[in-house]
Amino acid sequence: MSGRVYGPSIQAGAIHGNIHISTPGAHRLPPRQLPPDPRHFTNRSRLLARLDGLLGSGTRAFALLSGPAGVGKTSLAVHWLHRCSDQFPDGQLYVDLRGHEAGDPVAPSVVLPWFLRALGVEPERVPAELPEQAALFRTVTADRRIAVLCDNAVSAAQIRPLAPAGPAGACVVTSRWRLASLLLDGADVLHVEPLDTASAVELLGKVAGRDRVADDAAAQRLVHSCGHFPLAICVGAALLTTRPDWNVASAADGLAALRSGRPDEEVSMTASLDQSYALLPGHAARLYRRLGLHPTPGFGTGAAQAVAATPPTVNDVPRCLAALVEANLLTTPAAGRYAFHDLIQQHARTRAELDETPSACRETVARVADDYLSRANEADRLLHPKRRRPPAAYACPPPAPVAFDTATAALSWLDTERHNLLAIQRMAAEQGMHQANWQLAEALWALFVMMRYHHDWIDSYRLGVAGAIACGHQLGQARLRSGLGVAYREAGRHEDALREFALAGDIRRKIGDRRGEGLVLRNIALTYRFAGDLGRAQQVLREALAIHAEIGDTHAEAREYAALGEAESLAGKHEAAIDHLTRARAALLAAGDAYHAALAQRFLGEAHWRRGDLPAARAHLESALMEHDALGGDVFESGTLHERLGELAEEEGDATSARTSFVRAGVVYGRLGADSAAHRVARRHEGLDPHPAPGGGPHPSAPGGGPPPNLSETG
């Protein structure tokens, strides 16, 4: 789910005094995730009336739109939900379940965390297992007027956990299959048929221009050649718009010849697409079929450039993409973004298998994987410049590294392409590209630690571990097991985390990597800290310190002193904590590690706060915020610091300053897309006591209050 705005440029001076600003949490905008209303939607009045009849009955509206590919199921669902959007003021959720694709369809356990987060549930409250996720979703939606569109479903089991529970909610499902068992759940099954002749001709005129289809008899022949399918008609109409020398009769004759008298719907669709494909210029045709090998329907210009195997200076790719859009073979959902209809991508993939050699197809897939890997590596380097990483190895090295102007741009690209990156990694694993598989997981470290996508993180790193094992890369396996342990720890699965760290430690010892052993110990210590065992956390951190002191790694020592000081502060050892944190900060600054130096500054502020020195606490926290915002990158940490300052002001008895800080935190979280965090600070903002009782410092387990996951290292 994309479209968020990122940026560490939200400065403390941007909001002043007691100005009241509505935060995303206080008046959180309901999710509006539907695709745009189809521009040329035509007729379907009977089906729309049946859908309208499901509303206002006092029970949940539940509809299954069943029909063949390209018949317009999704367009109908999207159009109807836009038309009755006022019935669902609490939001509209959308997911493409990808039941039509060759790989595994999207599981409900993957979708529910997205939905729950969009509805304001804090990530730490999202359970790991499907039954608990589904129960929480039912609770959250029980009294909400919300609509859910589940596109391209393959089974009833996919749908049941995703349907909202409340009587004022709605669930619309599209599928190529007749999921009859949904009748037992109260679903109305609506069969979507091809358009009638008059509606089909009307659609043809809307797309091609009414003056181009004035010959009614020829227009009827053309739509008949398209099987009266909206998708095929739009592609057929594009033949007219891209070939001014053609008229509707010549287009109809061409399609009829390709059909060879066979009337079935699949041949009608294929004939329409074959005709469009045959009329493409050579370079555009090659790009079309090779884009069919991309693992998802949506992609950016960079992926298209990689598929074309031409340097970025060549202008062929933009021209070819424009030709594909003009032919209605691609859509442009956003600037610089392109998307296939799944049936058209299927056709493109088939053309690649027919018109390209197997080796050319394999090379295209490898080139796309390495292009994404190269960009992800560059983004990760910009976001974590001090992080040690193994040298990248490419099967098809990209012609030139991609540069991001800012850390914000790097993080935005990673998040926009998240689903593609994960799909590329799965494709690499399925096709035995083990090196690309594990390196892609490694390159997504910055995305996962900054955006906290725990489920994706776990899935990616588990897959990456298997890839590293398959190609015998022990260091890669150790790094990914450590990263998987961090993901488990962040998700609250401490036993799983400790298991992965133990396996990573075994590999480090086996290959004689003393530095890596120490890093694993630090990760274990941080897990004990998150689990509340501060004594063991301090003990294991001292073991890690001893190893890094022995080998002279002062930078690693500094990070351990920062973690140790934070744990000591929580344990009430205030003087020792301040001493170790001061020492850590000086060493981190000397090493040029400004990010972790700012983090140590935050820990110092919290240590002074717990000791009762509120002025010193404020000085350190404000300094940490200024340092951090100057760096960019981990936007979530910026929100945490604003939130901390709000809590501190509340304890100081300054409700106005507290309110301002909570608003700032909400703005940061809202721009990041972290709705649950924005909602949390909004509750603090709304519930402020103008005369609060003195507290005792930041709560040890406060959300976002501990060491962020990038205090950990994978090696």
XYZ file of C-alpha atoms in Angstrom:
715
model
C 0.000 0.000 0.000
C 1.732 3.082 -1.188
C 1.138 6.769 -1.683
C 2.605 7.869 1.670
C 4.703 10.959 2.056
C 8.012 10.541 3.818
C 10.549 12.974 5.133
C 12.582 13.970 8.129
C 12.018 17.622 7.284
C 9.243 18.030 9.871
C 11.095 20.445 12.134
C 10.329 21.521 15.668
C 9.785 25.072 14.501
C 7.089 24.099 12.048
C 4.315 24.236 14.670
C 4.151 27.034 17.200
C 2.711 27.730 20.591
C -0.818 26.630 21.290
C -1.992 26.366 17.696
C -4.433 23.443 17.520
C -3.784 21.083 14.643
C -5.845 17.974 13.933
C -3.446 15.045 13.920
C -3.977 11.944 11.815
C -4.747 10.112 15.033
C -7.110 12.624 16.584
C -9.216 12.834 13.448
C -7.690 9.958 11.533
C -8.781 9.866 7.939
C -10.549 6.580 7.235
C -8.727 4.337 4.754
C -9.784 4.936 1.148
C -7.901 2.206 -0.682
C -10.139 1.587 -3.696
C -8.641 1.943 -7.175
C -10.011 4.914 -9.148
C -13.547 4.706 -10.489
C -13.281 3.300 -14.054
C -13.421 6.166 -16.536
C -15.448 4.380 -19.210
C -17.737 2.271 -17.027
C -20.809 1.296 -19.045
C -24.268 -0.023 -18.106
C -24.453 -3.023 -15.695
C -27.675 -1.461 -14.406
C -29.222 -4.826 -13.445
C -26.211 -5.892 -11.388
C -25.885 -2.441 -9.806
C -29.524 -2.616 -8.739
C -28.946 -6.030 -7.151
C -25.938 -4.663 -5.267
C -27.932 -1.623 -4.138
C -30.543 -4.001 -2.786
C -28.012 -5.476 -0.363
C -27.753 -2.167 1.499
C -29.959 -1.075 4.352
C -31.169 -4.557 5.248
C -29.720 -4.494 8.762
C -27.252 -7.243 7.885
C -23.819 -7.148 6.329
C -23.833 -6.722 2.549
C -21.879 -9.663 1.134
C -21.560 -10.150 -2.627
C -19.505 -12.467 -4.815
C -19.029 -11.254 -8.396
C -18.130 -14.340 -10.397
C -17.210 -14.492 -14.063
C -14.419 -15.104 -16.559
C -11.293 -12.976 -16.858
C -11.743 -9.639 -18.594
C -15.525 -9.533 -18.162
C -15.383 -6.480 -15.866
C -15.846 -7.884 -12.363
C -13.361 -5.543 -10.705
C -14.640 -2.504 -12.612
C -18.179 -3.276 -11.463
C -17.134 -3.711 -7.830
C -15.008 -0.558 -7.781
C -17.676 1.528 -9.522
C -20.417 0.397 -7.139
C -18.321 1.001 -4.019
C -17.413 4.491 -5.231
C -21.074 5.165 -5.984
C -22.191 4.231 -2.467
C -19.110 5.463 -0.594
C -21.290 7.589 1.688
C -22.653 4.340 3.138
C -19.181 3.486 4.461
C -17.833 6.558 6.271
C -15.393 4.458 8.324
C -13.401 3.404 5.289
C -12.959 1.166 2.267
C -10.240 -1.488 2.222
C -8.882 -3.164 -0.907
C -6.656 -6.160 -1.521
C -5.695 -8.063 -4.673
C -5.544 -11.697 -3.534
C -3.779 -12.737 -6.764
C -5.759 -15.946 -7.143
C -5.122 -15.888 -10.900
C -1.322 -15.983 -10.674
C 0.932 -19.005 -10.964
C 2.411 -18.629 -7.476
C 0.670 -18.974 -4.157
C -2.322 -16.650 -3.636
C -2.092 -14.044 -0.899
C -2.945 -15.590 2.466
C -5.351 -13.941 4.940
C -2.553 -13.929 7.533
C -0.654 -11.547 5.238
C -3.644 -9.314 4.514
C -5.047 -8.890 8.023
C -2.001 -7.022 9.418
C -2.346 -4.541 6.520
C -6.043 -4.071 7.220
C -5.597 -3.777 10.984
C -2.830 -1.216 10.613
C -4.954 0.801 8.171
C -7.741 0.809 10.766
C -5.439 2.219 13.453
C -4.338 -0.914 15.314
C -0.823 -0.556 16.685
C 1.648 -3.008 15.085
C 2.596 -4.474 18.465
C -1.055 -5.426 19.017
C -1.326 -7.427 15.788
C -1.114 -11.147 16.657
C 1.205 -13.461 14.751
C -1.334 -16.235 14.118
C -4.365 -16.129 11.815
C -7.101 -17.095 14.332
C -6.092 -14.275 16.682
C -5.714 -11.824 13.778
C -9.195 -12.687 12.518
C -10.697 -12.317 15.994
C -9.131 -8.882 16.393
C -10.360 -7.826 12.940
C -13.898 -8.888 13.887
C -13.627 -6.843 17.072
C -12.322 -3.760 15.276
C -14.983 -3.889 12.541
C -17.952 -4.920 14.706
C -19.350 -1.391 15.005
C -17.844 0.227 11.921
C -19.498 1.055 8.622
C -16.707 -0.243 6.455
C -16.438 -1.894 3.031
C -13.855 -4.473 1.960
C -13.108 -5.366 -1.662
C -11.320 -8.708 -2.052
C -10.197 -8.870 -5.677
C -9.228 -12.061 -7.525
C -10.069 -14.559 -4.814
C -9.405 -18.250 -5.351
C -11.160 -19.834 -2.370
C -13.755 -19.151 0.291
C -11.100 -19.762 2.944
C -9.241 -16.692 1.690
C -12.329 -14.545 2.192
C -13.920 -15.531 5.487
C -11.341 -13.895 7.808
C -11.358 -10.689 5.714
C -15.080 -9.917 5.782
C -16.012 -7.132 8.238
C -18.124 -8.294 11.163
C -20.532 -5.395 11.635
C -24.094 -5.371 10.274
C -23.454 -2.034 8.560
C -20.360 -3.317 6.740
C -19.939 -4.747 3.261
C -17.693 -7.309 1.629
C -17.438 -7.569 -2.154
C -15.462 -10.438 -3.668
C -14.416 -10.938 -7.284
C -13.369 -14.339 -8.559
C -13.106 -16.365 -11.730
C -14.480 -19.270 -9.728
C -17.953 -19.872 -8.341
C -17.144 -20.049 -4.663
C -20.412 -21.720 -3.786
C -19.504 -22.343 -0.152
C -19.695 -18.576 0.458
C -23.457 -18.998 0.201
C -23.253 -20.569 3.651
C -21.749 -17.292 4.893
C -24.647 -15.272 3.532
C -23.052 -14.155 0.287
C -25.170 -13.254 -2.741
C -23.584 -14.691 -5.877
C -23.837 -12.418 -8.931
C -22.680 -13.845 -12.244
C -21.064 -11.164 -14.405
C -21.687 -11.792 -18.098
C -20.236 -10.088 -21.192
C -21.935 -6.842 -22.190
C -25.018 -6.820 -24.372
C -24.444 -5.540 -27.898
C -25.729 -2.010 -27.328
C -23.611 -1.538 -24.201
C -20.567 -3.038 -25.898
C -20.868 -0.608 -28.819
C -21.406 2.253 -26.356
C -18.168 1.319 -24.560
C -16.327 1.111 -27.878
C -17.453 4.641 -28.701
C -16.436 6.003 -25.300
C -12.888 4.697 -25.705
C -12.281 5.165 -29.439
C -14.425 8.250 -29.961
C -17.983 8.164 -31.211
C -17.020 9.521 -34.628
C -14.740 6.504 -35.188
C -17.569 3.989 -34.652
C -20.336 5.626 -36.658
C -20.653 2.487 -38.820
C -22.971 0.646 -36.448
C -22.905 -2.670 -38.297
C -19.096 -2.744 -38.343
C -18.986 -1.683 -34.684
C -21.255 -4.591 -33.807
C -18.974 -6.964 -35.721
C -15.954 -5.625 -33.848
C -17.468 -6.047 -30.393
C -18.665 -9.516 -31.410
C -15.070 -10.355 -32.357
C -14.128 -9.202 -28.845
C -16.693 -11.555 -27.324
C -18.486 -8.513 -25.844
C -15.786 -8.506 -23.120
C -15.012 -4.982 -21.807
C -11.266 -5.585 -21.601
C -11.060 -6.908 -25.160
C -13.277 -4.069 -26.409
C -10.948 -1.480 -24.832
C -7.970 -3.139 -26.500
C -9.867 -3.244 -29.794
C -10.757 0.428 -29.436
C -7.090 1.198 -28.977
C -6.461 -0.252 -32.437
C -8.589 2.548 -33.835
C -6.981 5.291 -31.763
C -3.440 4.211 -32.661
C -4.161 3.557 -36.369
C -5.807 6.635 -37.871
C -5.719 4.926 -41.292
C -8.091 2.226 -40.000
C -11.819 2.422 -39.655
C -14.062 0.295 -37.502
C -14.736 -2.095 -40.383
C -11.048 -2.865 -41.004
C -10.467 -3.400 -37.288
C -13.437 -5.773 -37.138
C -12.186 -7.675 -40.194
C -8.732 -8.079 -38.655
C -10.075 -9.437 -35.382
C -12.517 -11.754 -37.123
C -9.692 -13.233 -39.197
C -7.620 -13.900 -36.087
C -10.533 -15.658 -34.407
C -10.793 -18.085 -37.345
C -14.456 -18.663 -36.636
C -13.996 -19.866 -33.060
C -16.519 -18.087 -30.831
C -15.305 -18.928 -27.330
C -14.456 -16.054 -25.035
C -10.792 -16.967 -24.542
C -10.132 -16.895 -28.284
C -11.976 -13.563 -28.558
C -9.719 -12.042 -25.924
C -6.564 -13.589 -27.338
C -7.441 -12.475 -30.853
C -7.871 -8.891 -29.694
C -4.561 -8.944 -27.851
C -2.780 -10.709 -30.718
C -3.973 -8.020 -33.104
C -2.689 -5.244 -30.842
C 0.594 -7.081 -30.354
C 1.059 -7.564 -34.098
C 0.672 -3.834 -34.690
C 3.270 -2.789 -32.108
C 6.625 -1.462 -33.328
C 9.406 -4.019 -32.899
C 11.011 -2.520 -29.775
C 7.633 -1.992 -28.112
C 6.598 -5.583 -28.879
C 9.795 -6.906 -27.339
C 9.338 -4.751 -24.229
C 5.707 -5.889 -23.946
C 6.473 -9.600 -23.958
C 9.470 -9.251 -21.642
C 7.471 -7.175 -19.170
C 5.187 -10.188 -19.003
C 8.006 -11.930 -17.116
C 7.917 -9.338 -14.319
C 6.531 -11.111 -11.223
C 3.805 -8.540 -10.494
C 1.461 -6.505 -12.714
C 2.798 -3.132 -11.516
C 6.270 -1.651 -11.968
C 8.225 1.570 -12.446
C 10.285 2.912 -15.316
C 13.480 1.501 -13.800
C 12.192 -2.062 -14.052
C 11.110 -1.437 -17.640
C 14.598 -0.142 -18.426
C 16.110 -3.325 -16.979
C 13.725 -5.515 -18.972
C 14.634 -3.683 -22.171
C 18.363 -4.177 -21.491
C 19.194 -0.706 -22.768
C 21.159 2.001 -20.953
C 19.128 4.788 -19.300
C 20.355 7.277 -21.916
C 18.442 5.452 -24.643
C 15.034 7.004 -25.281
C 13.434 3.850 -26.672
C 11.930 2.733 -23.369
C 9.768 5.836 -22.674
C 8.547 5.735 -26.277
C 7.785 2.030 -26.043
C 5.928 2.458 -22.753
C 3.897 5.278 -24.291
C 3.038 2.995 -27.217
C 1.856 0.265 -24.831
C -0.291 2.745 -22.908
C -1.726 4.078 -26.162
C -2.614 0.512 -27.175
C -4.424 -0.029 -23.845
C -1.970 -2.787 -22.978
C -0.702 -0.866 -19.943
C -2.315 1.606 -17.572
C -0.619 4.432 -15.677
C -1.970 4.418 -12.097
C 0.550 7.082 -11.004
C 3.359 9.165 -12.440
C 6.222 6.893 -13.446
C 4.199 3.756 -12.647
C 2.705 1.249 -15.066
C 0.385 -1.720 -14.609
C -0.980 -4.658 -16.585
C -4.416 -6.134 -16.306
C -3.642 -9.676 -15.164
C -5.051 -11.187 -18.362
C -2.924 -8.902 -20.533
C 0.185 -9.757 -18.528
C -0.658 -13.420 -19.004
C -0.793 -12.802 -22.758
C 2.524 -10.927 -22.649
C 4.126 -13.801 -20.733
C 2.812 -16.284 -23.281
C 4.256 -14.186 -26.110
C 7.621 -14.186 -24.324
C 7.536 -17.971 -24.079
C 6.669 -18.214 -27.786
C 8.837 -15.446 -29.243
C 11.889 -15.433 -26.952
C 14.433 -18.188 -26.411
C 14.485 -19.858 -22.974
C 17.904 -18.331 -22.329
C 16.600 -14.840 -23.170
C 13.720 -15.328 -20.722
C 16.103 -16.473 -17.977
C 18.407 -13.535 -18.661
C 15.484 -11.087 -18.482
C 14.418 -12.433 -15.100
C 18.002 -12.289 -13.789
C 18.426 -8.746 -15.107
C 15.233 -7.575 -13.405
C 16.252 -9.224 -10.125
C 19.695 -7.635 -10.227
C 18.257 -4.218 -11.091
C 16.012 -4.295 -8.020
C 18.909 -5.651 -5.950
C 21.230 -2.870 -7.116
C 18.707 -0.154 -6.276
C 17.917 -1.706 -2.894
C 21.633 -1.919 -2.082
C 22.139 1.755 -2.938
C 19.139 2.762 -0.821
C 20.400 0.672 2.095
C 23.879 2.240 1.850
C 22.448 5.746 1.924
C 20.204 4.962 4.888
C 22.892 3.062 6.861
C 26.259 4.301 5.607
C 28.181 2.806 8.561
C 26.712 -0.667 8.195
C 29.157 -3.348 7.118
C 27.840 -5.516 4.301
C 29.276 -8.261 2.085
C 30.182 -7.260 -1.467
C 27.271 -7.559 -3.883
C 27.444 -10.251 -6.547
C 25.309 -9.847 -9.663
C 24.495 -12.362 -12.390
C 23.716 -9.440 -14.749
C 25.444 -6.353 -13.319
C 23.398 -3.178 -13.948
C 25.114 -0.723 -16.312
C 25.420 2.010 -13.665
C 24.536 2.298 -9.974
C 21.361 4.197 -9.229
C 21.847 7.233 -7.004
C 19.205 8.558 -4.610
C 19.353 12.266 -3.830
C 18.359 11.933 -0.176
C 17.739 9.361 2.520
C 14.064 10.260 2.269
C 14.014 9.397 -1.435
C 15.786 6.112 -0.732
C 13.298 5.093 1.946
C 10.355 6.181 -0.198
C 11.587 4.043 -3.106
C 12.046 0.991 -0.881
C 8.557 1.355 0.524
C 6.898 2.021 -2.835
C 8.584 -1.048 -4.321
C 8.177 -3.256 -1.235
C 5.696 -5.679 -2.791
C 7.738 -5.903 -5.987
C 10.964 -6.499 -4.061
C 9.367 -9.310 -2.082
C 7.848 -10.805 -5.240
C 11.236 -10.632 -6.981
C 12.808 -12.418 -4.028
C 10.160 -15.172 -4.141
C 10.651 -15.514 -7.890
C 14.415 -15.797 -7.400
C 13.895 -18.536 -4.823
C 11.466 -20.440 -7.059
C 13.819 -20.275 -10.049
C 16.902 -21.364 -8.121
C 18.537 -17.917 -8.152
C 19.773 -18.484 -4.603
C 22.379 -15.713 -4.607
C 19.855 -13.062 -5.631
C 17.384 -14.446 -3.085
C 19.552 -14.051 0.006
C 21.123 -10.782 -1.167
C 17.681 -9.220 -1.680
C 16.752 -10.071 1.900
C 20.035 -8.558 3.082
C 19.380 -5.379 1.072
C 15.951 -4.868 2.671
C 17.397 -4.432 6.176
C 16.973 -0.647 6.199
C 13.364 -0.869 4.999
C 12.400 -3.379 7.653
C 14.103 -1.746 10.626
C 12.761 1.698 9.741
C 9.233 0.758 8.713
C 8.677 -2.233 11.052
C 6.922 -4.510 8.542
C 7.322 -7.487 10.839
C 5.449 -10.100 8.821
C 7.202 -9.229 5.560
C 10.518 -9.044 7.402
C 10.125 -12.538 8.822
C 8.978 -14.019 5.504
C 11.802 -12.367 3.551
C 14.554 -13.366 5.954
C 13.321 -16.947 6.302
C 13.396 -17.228 2.516
C 16.824 -15.580 2.431
C 18.252 -18.015 4.982
C 17.174 -20.894 2.729
C 18.874 -19.182 -0.224
C 22.137 -18.665 1.661
C 22.110 -22.321 2.736
C 21.411 -23.461 -0.854
C 24.444 -21.635 -2.229
C 26.684 -22.482 0.724
C 27.253 -18.890 1.839
C 27.921 -19.252 5.561
C 28.436 -15.556 6.259
C 25.198 -14.762 4.451
C 23.379 -17.390 6.488
C 24.786 -16.011 9.753
C 23.828 -12.433 8.857
C 20.319 -13.397 7.804
C 19.733 -15.570 10.869
C 20.728 -12.584 12.993
C 18.367 -10.351 11.010
C 15.589 -12.921 11.339
C 16.197 -12.977 15.080
C 15.806 -9.195 15.218
C 12.543 -9.486 13.267
C 11.215 -12.102 15.686
C 12.259 -9.940 18.638
C 10.502 -6.901 17.186
C 7.370 -9.020 16.754
C 7.544 -10.098 20.407
C 8.584 -13.682 19.590
C 11.547 -13.786 21.955
C 12.089 -17.562 22.013
C 12.210 -17.667 18.214
C 14.642 -14.747 18.265
C 16.985 -16.455 20.724
C 16.911 -19.641 18.633
C 18.005 -17.774 15.488
C 20.720 -15.883 17.363
C 22.064 -19.179 18.738
C 22.262 -20.631 15.213
C 23.968 -17.460 13.961
C 26.460 -17.663 16.842
C 27.301 -21.279 15.977
C 28.160 -20.251 12.414
C 30.250 -17.284 13.583
C 32.290 -19.553 15.842
C 32.661 -22.149 13.098
C 34.120 -19.627 10.643
C 36.242 -17.935 13.319
C 34.433 -14.594 13.198
C 35.040 -13.102 16.649
C 33.514 -9.751 15.752
C 30.378 -11.517 14.566
C 30.226 -13.515 17.798
C 30.140 -10.268 19.732
C 27.376 -8.857 17.536
C 25.271 -11.969 18.119
C 25.742 -11.544 21.867
C 24.572 -7.937 21.606
C 21.443 -9.098 19.785
C 20.808 -11.705 22.483
C 21.245 -9.059 25.182
C 18.782 -6.715 23.495
C 16.276 -9.565 23.351
C 16.595 -10.065 27.107
C 16.145 -6.304 27.520
C 12.911 -6.338 25.513
C 11.722 -9.383 27.463
C 12.288 -7.456 30.713
C 15.279 -9.474 31.979
C 17.582 -6.510 32.598
C 20.082 -8.514 34.658
C 20.805 -11.009 31.896
C 20.811 -8.225 29.318
C 23.603 -6.410 31.181
C 25.559 -9.637 31.717
C 25.504 -10.600 28.021
C 26.330 -7.048 26.919
C 29.468 -7.218 29.068
C 30.424 -10.467 27.315
C 30.010 -8.751 23.941
C 32.070 -5.800 25.187
C 34.880 -8.136 26.235
C 35.075 -9.696 22.759
C 35.128 -6.374 20.935
C 37.665 -4.921 23.375
C 39.859 -7.978 22.754
C 39.870 -7.436 18.972
C 40.023 -3.636 19.214
C 36.664 -2.866 17.586
C 35.961 0.430 19.341
C 32.917 1.204 17.200
C 31.162 -2.015 18.219
C 32.171 -1.343 21.835
C 30.540 2.085 21.655
C 27.234 0.610 20.539
C 27.394 -1.928 23.343
C 28.060 0.800 25.900
C 24.981 2.626 24.557
C 22.845 -0.500 24.963
C 24.357 -1.213 28.392
C 23.710 2.335 29.588
C 20.092 2.152 28.459
C 19.596 -1.154 30.311
C 21.291 0.218 33.444
C 19.026 3.267 33.328
C 15.974 1.019 33.241
C 17.391 -0.968 36.164
C 17.776 2.202 38.252
C 21.599 2.382 38.002
C 21.471 6.011 36.998
C 25.081 7.076 37.581
C 26.554 4.044 35.804
C 24.083 4.538 32.968
C 25.000 8.186 32.454
C 28.710 7.351 32.588
C 28.430 4.577 29.978
C 26.130 6.580 27.719
C 28.446 9.607 27.824
C 31.377 7.340 26.958
C 29.397 5.688 24.154
C 28.339 8.995 22.643
C 31.894 10.348 22.553
C 33.179 7.172 20.860
C 30.349 7.148 18.333
C 30.995 10.777 17.401
C 34.691 9.983 17.028
C 33.802 7.092 14.713
C 31.621 9.366 12.583
C 28.473 7.437 13.542
C 26.165 10.420 13.941
C 22.993 8.326 13.958
C 23.914 6.183 16.953
C 25.471 9.201 18.681
C 22.040 10.873 18.466
C 20.481 7.681 19.800
C 22.877 7.704 22.769
C 21.820 11.308 23.333
C 18.194 10.144 23.538
C 19.160 7.460 26.056
C 21.024 10.094 28.099
C 17.900 12.231 28.196
C 15.837 9.289 29.408
C 18.478 8.398 32.032
C 18.459 11.937 33.453
C 14.660 11.841 33.393
C 14.522 8.634 35.408
C 17.014 10.142 37.854
C 14.646 13.094 38.300
C 16.719 15.768 36.526
C 14.055 17.040 34.151
C 15.968 20.101 32.802
C 18.927 17.885 31.822
C 16.521 15.373 30.311
C 14.928 18.058 28.160
C 18.300 19.403 27.011
C 19.468 15.947 25.879
C 16.183 15.013 24.192
C 15.939 18.305 22.309
C 19.557 17.960 21.196
C 18.897 14.374 20.060
C 15.928 15.558 18.014
C 17.918 18.312 16.296
C 20.779 15.927 15.522
C 18.453 13.250 14.272
C 16.381 15.513 12.028
C 19.587 16.859 10.505
C 20.491 13.303 9.469
C 17.244 12.156 7.843
C 16.470 8.485 7.354
C 14.807 6.866 10.350
C 11.685 8.992 10.464
C 10.072 6.771 13.089
C 12.793 7.717 15.594
C 11.971 11.391 14.994
C 8.380 10.663 15.952
C 9.575 8.793 19.046
C 11.586 11.826 20.179
C 8.639 14.194 19.736
C 6.523 11.727 21.689
C 9.130 11.559 24.456
C 9.234 15.354 24.687
C 5.448 15.386 24.986
C 5.581 12.897 27.856
C 8.303 14.942 29.545
C 6.324 18.180 29.213
C 3.297 16.419 30.664
C 5.359 15.415 33.691
C 6.694 18.970 33.973
C 3.097 20.164 34.204
C 3.242 22.044 30.898
C 0.119 20.841 29.103
C 0.557 23.338 26.256
C 4.064 22.122 25.384
C 2.967 18.521 25.806
C 0.111 19.063 23.395
C 2.419 20.691 20.849
C 4.916 17.808 21.028
C 2.197 15.181 20.686
C 0.818 17.024 17.655
C 4.299 17.074 16.110
C 4.713 13.365 16.792
C 1.325 12.737 15.187
C 2.322 14.709 12.090
C 5.532 12.675 11.751
C 3.752 9.363 12.231
C 0.930 10.412 9.929
C 3.262 11.405 7.099
C 5.082 8.133 7.579
C 1.811 6.228 7.269
C 2.150 4.858 10.826
C -1.531 5.306 11.614
C -1.447 3.281 14.826
C 1.362 5.395 16.290
C -0.452 8.572 15.226
C -3.595 7.284 16.904
C -1.636 6.522 20.086
C -0.229 10.041 20.439
C -3.623 11.493 19.582
C -5.100 9.659 22.554
C -2.356 11.160 24.717
C -3.074 14.590 23.234
C -6.820 14.339 23.807
C -6.469 12.953 27.329
C -4.035 15.544 28.667
C -4.599 16.507 32.275
C -3.967 20.242 32.659
C -2.528 19.498 36.137
C -0.795 16.098 35.849
C 0.727 14.366 38.848
C 4.521 13.931 38.797
C 5.644 10.685 37.190
C 8.804 8.672 37.270
C 10.293 9.043 33.846
C 9.507 7.294 30.591
C 7.857 3.924 31.037
C 10.302 1.072 30.326
C 7.959 -0.614 27.887
C 6.478 2.488 26.319
C 5.862 2.063 22.588
C 8.943 3.061 20.668
C 10.797 3.697 23.890
C 13.507 1.067 23.692
C 16.475 0.672 21.405
C 15.273 0.653 17.809
C 16.141 -2.490 15.859
C 19.020 -0.827 14.041
C 20.992 -0.695 17.298
C 21.343 -4.356 16.363
C 23.759 -5.468 13.666
C 23.745 -8.490 11.383
C 27.484 -8.521 10.862
